[in-house]
Amino acid sequence: MLVDDEEVDDPFRAVPRVPPLSASRSRYVFNGYSDRALRLMLVDLWLLRIVQNAKKFFVLLGERERERVYVYGGSLDRALCEGILQPACRVGRKLHANAEGDSDDLVNPPKVEDKIGAVPNGLSTDSEVAKREAESISKKSLRSNAEKFEFQAEVSRLMDIIINSLYSNKDIFLRELISNASDALDKIRFLSLTDKEILGEGDDAKLQIQIKLDKANKILSIRDRGIGMRKEDLIKNLGTIAKSGTSAFIEKMQAVETLILLASLVLDSTRSIFLLTMLKSLAKITMINSMYVWESKADGAFAVSEDTWNEPLGRGTEIRLHLREEAGEYLEESKLKELVKRYSEFINFPINLWASKEVDVDVPADEDESSDEEETTESSEEEKEDEEKEEDEEGEKKPKTKKVKETTYEWELLNDVKAIWLRNPKEVTDEEYTKFYHSLAKDFGDEKPLAWSHFNAEGDVEFKAVIFVPPKAPHDLYESYYNANKSNLKLYVRRVFISDEFDELLPKYLNFLKGLVDSDTLPLNVSREMLQQHSSLKTIKKKLIRKALDMIRKIAEEDPEESNDKKDVEESSEEDEKKGQYTKFWNEFGKSIKLGIIEDAANRNRLAKLLRFESTRSGGKLTSLDQYISRMKSGQKDIFYITGTSKEQLEKSPFLERLTKKNYEVIFFTDPVDEYLMQYLMDYEDRKFQNVSKEGLKLGKDSKDKELKESFKDLTKWWKTTLASENVDDVKISNRLADTPCVVVTSKFGWSANMERIMQSQTLSDANKQGYMKGKRVLEINPRHPIIKELRERVVKDAEDSSVKQTAQLIYQTALMESGFALNDPKDFAARIYDSVKSSLSISPDAAVEEEDYSEEVETESEKKDETSSSKPEAVEDTEEPTDFKDEL
């Protein structure tokens, strides 16, 4: 609404006056101003009714010495002017009076028109509206004078909700405690930058986190050598729910940084002095010799006392958790190691566990035990005799010992992997990336990842990320593709693991990538277990997808087999290592790229460049769409492809006969997902895709096409009538056949034969619902084939000949099967084949099959019954013999 005078001399008078603007409830008339300017003003005054905007408007008119402003209308307009706009009106009138004193020519005030804009009651205001406005003003005054109260909470109930309801996974308690310990260590390390004595000497100078178990008393202890807390800090920070001492420390540091920045603008040398004085004031909290204990049972109360019975901790904090019976699993070393490895593996400070370990110890052996052992085996006696001889030679006699397992305890380091994503990518070696990948992905093989991308994103959302392409795909990558919620991309916040069960940062088709994202500003819920819906997630997702696709594209660019240059180049060891890498990637994860084209419309063109396939001219190797286009014939407008079950089957397809002879390249799509892929990938680089098994194939014009169509017109018409029961839509002359008499093609936008086969093989498929998606079938005949020519002659002679109709039916069914379709009635097809065989063998069609003589079977059955009846007594006699023998015994 505000316009500088330098840009427009008089924006309000730029348009000639138009009939006055009418509002729904009130009317503002400005003498001499354009309708467009009035509409902009009314938006601020009428719709928004913001006092500050109204004041700016009247002051602006006074400063620019505009003409008088008159407000007309009913009670609402007067209320607006008197209650809300009155101060601004006075300012405007005062400035306007000053302007009139300096001006000689006075402007006549505007007159009220009887019928402004011909709107009935245009200048009146409903009394109910005025009443509602008055009530709202009175309510505002009442609210300003109302007595205020604060919410009260039952602390014990609130603690129960926090403990049992807020966190869905109780394992993360250790993550939170280690994270707090890391924050305390960060604070003391930050303070030590200007006061090195603050760290102390000996063990106090070691910035580490220690975890210790006491199974007998069911106590889990976590100790850090961080900044510690005073008694006041214990009461204020631990005694206040949702109070964070770390956040207060960060706010102080941000205030220091702001003042430092302002001071550096004046004199850069003062910055170090100012920082030193501020840090010394913050460091005073660590110079305390007393030690305090904070205790609570989460029942709404806590106790703080000075510790005089435990050994002095020195500097830092120790947390002792008395575990319940059901939490006994957290007293196991294996469980704690698993949690630390999962959640706190990349904490910047060493995490040590007081772990048990069994070692072999030499213990003096007893004489009785040694003699018993000597008697057991001869080999042991011989060995001992040899040892005695050696001892006699040396003149020394060693005491006899034995090996015994003994349990010892020592500190075991749990987080030996460094967070390499915090370093500069140029400083990290390939070996470090490989080691980090094996640790992150829990892949302990020898293979290196195919590629990786390490980057820092800055801007609206800042984060660091490292993503890897695994060398092999998991065996169950696509089994539960749409049902799995787990992602291989882990989310970290300040090097603390949060979750890997989300799909907001990467789409499903990139779930094979492994890596992590670390950000300090991601929106988390209160329990820090889940991501909240936020606009920044879309920005992160967009950047991750772009980096991932660039990383995959780089694999193809660095692969020597993917380059189009045929020049002889000396291959280095690095090129040998990268040779065939993209082929390996495609064999493992090619289906994911195809699913990405189906799901991600925004990146469809970028994903299409990563497609690889075999073709009729690829020589058994994978080729890309760019390479296909570079080999296209002059005048070729479409990209030809065919779908099927295998390359060997497609190479023998009759649809390729004419294309192969004319040296056209055809792409082979043999994966079932390719049928779905081509429904979304309609074109590439302004070239459309054409399925050679469907209608619409154009291979150039032939001067004899019209003559052929005319000469075979009677045959095609007759054949279409004959196949009326087969749901054949049309019979046409084909331009794709060379050696085959005919094929069956489908309509351009219907299912192909391969797609019909795929849909029919679905577990829950419904044949009734698939009928409308099946393409219309068209029989294309080869006018140059002798079978078609002879059939035309037979039809001309006698179109009603039954043998000719039978032959036409057989030819169609054969073409249907050769084109990849399933026969509706295989029995009928087999009968026609047998009739054809009879005619070729000169067998009469009425020849019957000889009937089998059933009388012989009846006789044989009666003979068998007699034999069984006669053999029964013998069997009884045989069974009686062993019983008599048993009785004699």
Short mmCIF file of C-alpha atoms in Angstrom, two decimals, residues 597-814:
data_model
loop_
_atom_site.label_atom_id
_atom_site.label_comp_id
_atom_site.label_asym_id
_atom_site.label_seq_id
_atom_site.Cartn_x
_atom_site.Cartn_y
_atom_site.Cartn_z
CA ILE A 597 10.32 -43.53 -12.21
CA ILE A 598 6.86 -44.84 -11.29
CA GLU A 599 6.66 -43.06 -7.92
CA ASP A 600 8.70 -39.86 -8.26
CA ALA A 601 7.29 -37.68 -11.03
CA ALA A 602 9.50 -34.71 -10.09
CA ASN A 603 12.73 -36.66 -10.75
CA ARG A 604 11.44 -38.87 -13.56
CA ASN A 605 13.73 -37.45 -16.24
CA ARG A 606 16.82 -37.69 -14.03
CA LEU A 607 15.99 -41.30 -13.17
CA ALA A 608 15.36 -42.14 -16.83
CA LYS A 609 19.00 -41.29 -17.57
CA LEU A 610 20.03 -44.05 -15.15
CA LEU A 611 17.99 -46.75 -16.93
CA ARG A 612 19.90 -49.65 -18.47
CA PHE A 613 18.66 -52.46 -20.72
CA GLU A 614 19.64 -54.80 -23.51
CA SER A 615 18.61 -54.27 -27.12
CA THR A 616 18.92 -55.84 -30.54
CA ARG A 617 22.16 -53.89 -31.17
CA SER A 618 23.74 -53.76 -27.72
CA GLY A 619 25.77 -56.92 -28.23
CA GLY A 620 24.74 -58.53 -24.96
CA LYS A 621 25.76 -55.48 -22.89
CA LEU A 622 23.64 -52.95 -21.08
CA THR A 623 22.91 -49.69 -22.85
CA SER A 624 21.25 -46.40 -21.91
CA LEU A 625 18.57 -44.28 -23.53
CA ASP A 626 21.15 -41.65 -24.50
CA GLN A 627 23.20 -44.29 -26.28
CA TYR A 628 20.06 -45.60 -27.99
CA ILE A 629 19.20 -42.12 -29.27
CA SER A 630 22.74 -41.64 -30.58
CA ARG A 631 22.30 -44.81 -32.72
CA MET A 632 18.83 -43.98 -34.05
CA LYS A 633 18.35 -43.97 -37.81
CA SER A 634 17.70 -40.73 -39.59
CA GLY A 635 13.99 -40.07 -39.71
CA GLN A 636 13.23 -42.32 -36.75
CA LYS A 637 10.95 -40.45 -34.35
CA ASP A 638 9.98 -43.10 -31.80
CA ILE A 639 11.93 -45.31 -29.38
CA PHE A 640 10.97 -48.93 -30.10
CA TYR A 641 10.69 -51.54 -27.34
CA ILE A 642 9.10 -54.91 -26.67
CA THR A 643 8.20 -56.65 -23.42
CA GLY A 644 8.39 -60.34 -22.59
CA THR A 645 9.66 -62.99 -20.22
CA SER A 646 13.23 -63.41 -21.52
CA LYS A 647 15.65 -61.99 -24.05
CA GLU A 648 15.88 -65.30 -25.92
CA GLN A 649 12.11 -65.40 -26.40
CA LEU A 650 11.94 -61.80 -27.60
CA GLU A 651 14.75 -62.25 -30.11
CA LYS A 652 12.57 -64.84 -31.92
CA SER A 653 9.41 -62.73 -31.76
CA PRO A 654 7.64 -62.17 -35.10
CA PHE A 655 7.14 -58.50 -34.16
CA LEU A 656 10.86 -57.84 -34.77
CA GLU A 657 11.14 -59.34 -38.27
CA ARG A 658 10.68 -56.20 -40.33
CA LEU A 659 12.39 -53.95 -37.78
CA THR A 660 15.50 -56.13 -37.76
CA LYS A 661 15.70 -56.21 -41.54
CA LYS A 662 15.47 -52.43 -41.70
CA ASN A 663 18.20 -52.11 -39.02
CA TYR A 664 16.01 -50.53 -36.34
CA GLU A 665 17.12 -50.99 -32.74
CA VAL A 666 14.52 -52.42 -30.33
CA ILE A 667 14.82 -52.39 -26.53
CA PHE A 668 14.18 -55.62 -24.59
CA PHE A 669 12.19 -55.24 -21.36
CA THR A 670 12.06 -58.58 -19.56
CA ASP A 671 11.29 -57.53 -15.96
CA PRO A 672 7.60 -57.68 -14.90
CA VAL A 673 7.92 -54.18 -13.44
CA ASP A 674 8.81 -52.89 -16.92
CA GLU A 675 5.17 -53.10 -17.96
CA TYR A 676 4.23 -50.70 -15.16
CA LEU A 677 7.29 -48.58 -15.88
CA MET A 678 6.28 -47.86 -19.49
CA GLN A 679 2.85 -46.68 -18.37
CA TYR A 680 4.56 -43.73 -16.65
CA LEU A 681 7.59 -43.18 -18.90
CA MET A 682 5.75 -41.91 -21.96
CA ASP A 683 8.62 -40.04 -23.63
CA TYR A 684 12.31 -39.18 -23.29
CA GLU A 685 14.10 -36.21 -24.84
CA ASP A 686 10.98 -35.34 -26.89
CA ARG A 687 10.83 -38.85 -28.34
CA LYS A 688 7.89 -41.09 -27.56
CA PHE A 689 8.07 -44.79 -26.73
CA GLN A 690 6.39 -47.26 -29.07
CA ASN A 691 5.63 -50.85 -28.17
CA VAL A 692 6.19 -52.87 -31.34
CA SER A 693 3.54 -55.40 -30.27
CA LYS A 694 0.80 -52.74 -30.29
CA GLU A 695 -0.96 -50.68 -32.89
CA GLY A 696 0.52 -47.46 -34.23
CA LEU A 697 3.89 -48.74 -35.48
CA LYS A 698 5.18 -46.51 -38.28
CA LEU A 699 8.16 -47.57 -40.40
CA GLY A 700 7.84 -45.20 -43.30
CA LYS A 701 5.45 -45.10 -46.22
CA ASP A 702 5.34 -47.76 -48.91
CA SER A 703 3.98 -46.93 -52.37
CA LYS A 704 2.33 -50.36 -52.65
CA ASP A 705 0.38 -50.14 -49.38
CA LYS A 706 -2.80 -48.87 -51.00
CA GLU A 707 -2.71 -51.54 -53.70
CA LEU A 708 -2.20 -54.28 -51.12
CA LYS A 709 -5.03 -53.07 -48.96
CA GLU A 710 -7.36 -52.98 -51.95
CA SER A 711 -6.36 -56.43 -53.20
CA PHE A 712 -6.83 -58.02 -49.75
CA LYS A 713 -9.98 -56.09 -48.89
CA ASP A 714 -12.29 -59.07 -49.42
CA LEU A 715 -10.09 -61.40 -47.37
CA THR A 716 -9.80 -59.04 -44.38
CA LYS A 717 -13.54 -58.40 -44.39
CA TRP A 718 -14.34 -62.12 -44.62
CA TRP A 719 -11.80 -63.02 -41.93
CA LYS A 720 -13.18 -60.42 -39.52
CA THR A 721 -16.65 -61.91 -39.95
CA THR A 722 -15.35 -65.44 -39.43
CA LEU A 723 -13.59 -64.43 -36.17
CA ALA A 724 -16.59 -62.58 -34.76
CA SER A 725 -16.86 -65.07 -31.89
CA GLU A 726 -13.18 -64.49 -30.96
CA ASN A 727 -13.70 -60.77 -30.14
CA VAL A 728 -11.32 -59.67 -32.89
CA ASP A 729 -11.70 -55.96 -33.45
CA ASP A 730 -10.24 -55.79 -36.97
CA VAL A 731 -8.11 -57.55 -39.57
CA LYS A 732 -5.44 -55.40 -41.27
CA ILE A 733 -2.46 -55.58 -43.56
CA SER A 734 0.73 -55.65 -41.46
CA ASN A 735 3.84 -53.51 -41.92
CA ARG A 736 5.93 -55.37 -39.29
CA LEU A 737 6.00 -58.95 -40.66
CA ALA A 738 8.51 -60.52 -43.00
CA ASP A 739 8.44 -64.33 -42.63
CA THR A 740 5.40 -64.99 -40.42
CA PRO A 741 1.92 -65.19 -41.98
CA CYS A 742 0.14 -63.20 -39.24
CA VAL A 743 0.31 -61.86 -35.69
CA VAL A 744 -2.16 -60.50 -33.14
CA VAL A 745 -1.55 -56.99 -31.81
CA THR A 746 -3.42 -54.99 -29.17
CA SER A 747 -4.73 -51.45 -29.08
CA LYS A 748 -2.30 -48.69 -28.16
CA PHE A 749 -3.68 -47.95 -24.71
CA GLY A 750 -4.68 -51.46 -23.65
CA TRP A 751 -2.76 -54.25 -22.01
CA SER A 752 -0.17 -56.09 -24.02
CA ALA A 753 -0.04 -59.89 -24.09
CA ASN A 754 2.74 -59.85 -21.50
CA MET A 755 0.73 -57.56 -19.21
CA GLU A 756 -2.30 -59.83 -19.45
CA ARG A 757 -0.14 -62.77 -18.41
CA ILE A 758 1.24 -60.82 -15.43
CA MET A 759 -2.18 -59.71 -14.22
CA GLN A 760 -3.69 -63.19 -14.56
CA SER A 761 -0.90 -64.66 -12.44
CA GLN A 762 -1.67 -62.34 -9.51
CA THR A 763 -2.83 -64.09 -6.36
CA LEU A 764 -5.92 -61.94 -5.83
CA SER A 765 -6.70 -61.19 -9.45
CA ASP A 766 -10.32 -60.93 -10.59
CA ALA A 767 -10.95 -61.87 -14.21
CA ASN A 768 -14.27 -60.01 -14.25
CA LYS A 769 -12.63 -56.69 -13.36
CA GLN A 770 -9.78 -57.10 -15.85
CA GLY A 771 -11.93 -57.22 -18.95
CA TYR A 772 -12.11 -53.47 -19.47
CA MET A 773 -8.29 -53.14 -19.33
CA LYS A 774 -7.57 -55.77 -21.96
CA GLY A 775 -6.66 -54.25 -25.27
CA LYS A 776 -8.71 -54.82 -28.40
CA ARG A 777 -7.14 -57.53 -30.52
CA VAL A 778 -6.29 -56.88 -34.14
CA LEU A 779 -5.15 -59.58 -36.56
CA GLU A 780 -2.41 -58.34 -38.88
CA ILE A 781 -1.66 -60.47 -41.93
CA ASN A 782 1.42 -60.63 -44.13
CA PRO A 783 0.25 -60.08 -47.74
CA ARG A 784 3.51 -61.51 -49.12
CA HIS A 785 3.24 -64.87 -47.39
CA PRO A 786 2.10 -67.81 -49.56
CA ILE A 787 -0.38 -69.09 -46.94
CA ILE A 788 -2.20 -65.75 -46.95
CA LYS A 789 -2.18 -65.59 -50.73
CA GLU A 790 -3.62 -69.10 -51.06
CA LEU A 791 -6.25 -68.35 -48.42
CA ARG A 792 -7.31 -65.28 -50.42
CA GLU A 793 -7.74 -67.41 -53.53
CA ARG A 794 -9.83 -69.97 -51.63
CA VAL A 795 -12.06 -67.24 -50.21
CA VAL A 796 -12.61 -65.78 -53.68
CA LYS A 797 -13.65 -69.18 -55.00
CA ASP A 798 -15.94 -70.20 -52.14
CA ALA A 799 -16.24 -68.00 -49.06
CA GLU A 800 -18.62 -70.48 -47.39
CA ASP A 801 -16.27 -73.46 -47.57
CA SER A 802 -16.08 -74.98 -44.08
CA SER A 803 -12.52 -76.24 -44.55
CA VAL A 804 -11.37 -72.71 -45.38
CA LYS A 805 -13.06 -71.38 -42.25
CA GLN A 806 -11.44 -74.11 -40.20
CA THR A 807 -8.05 -73.16 -41.64
CA ALA A 808 -8.64 -69.48 -40.89
CA GLN A 809 -9.55 -70.33 -37.30
CA LEU A 810 -6.43 -72.47 -36.93
CA ILE A 811 -4.17 -69.76 -38.36
CA TYR A 812 -5.63 -67.18 -35.95
CA GLN A 813 -5.20 -69.43 -32.91
CA THR A 814 -1.62 -70.18 -33.90
#
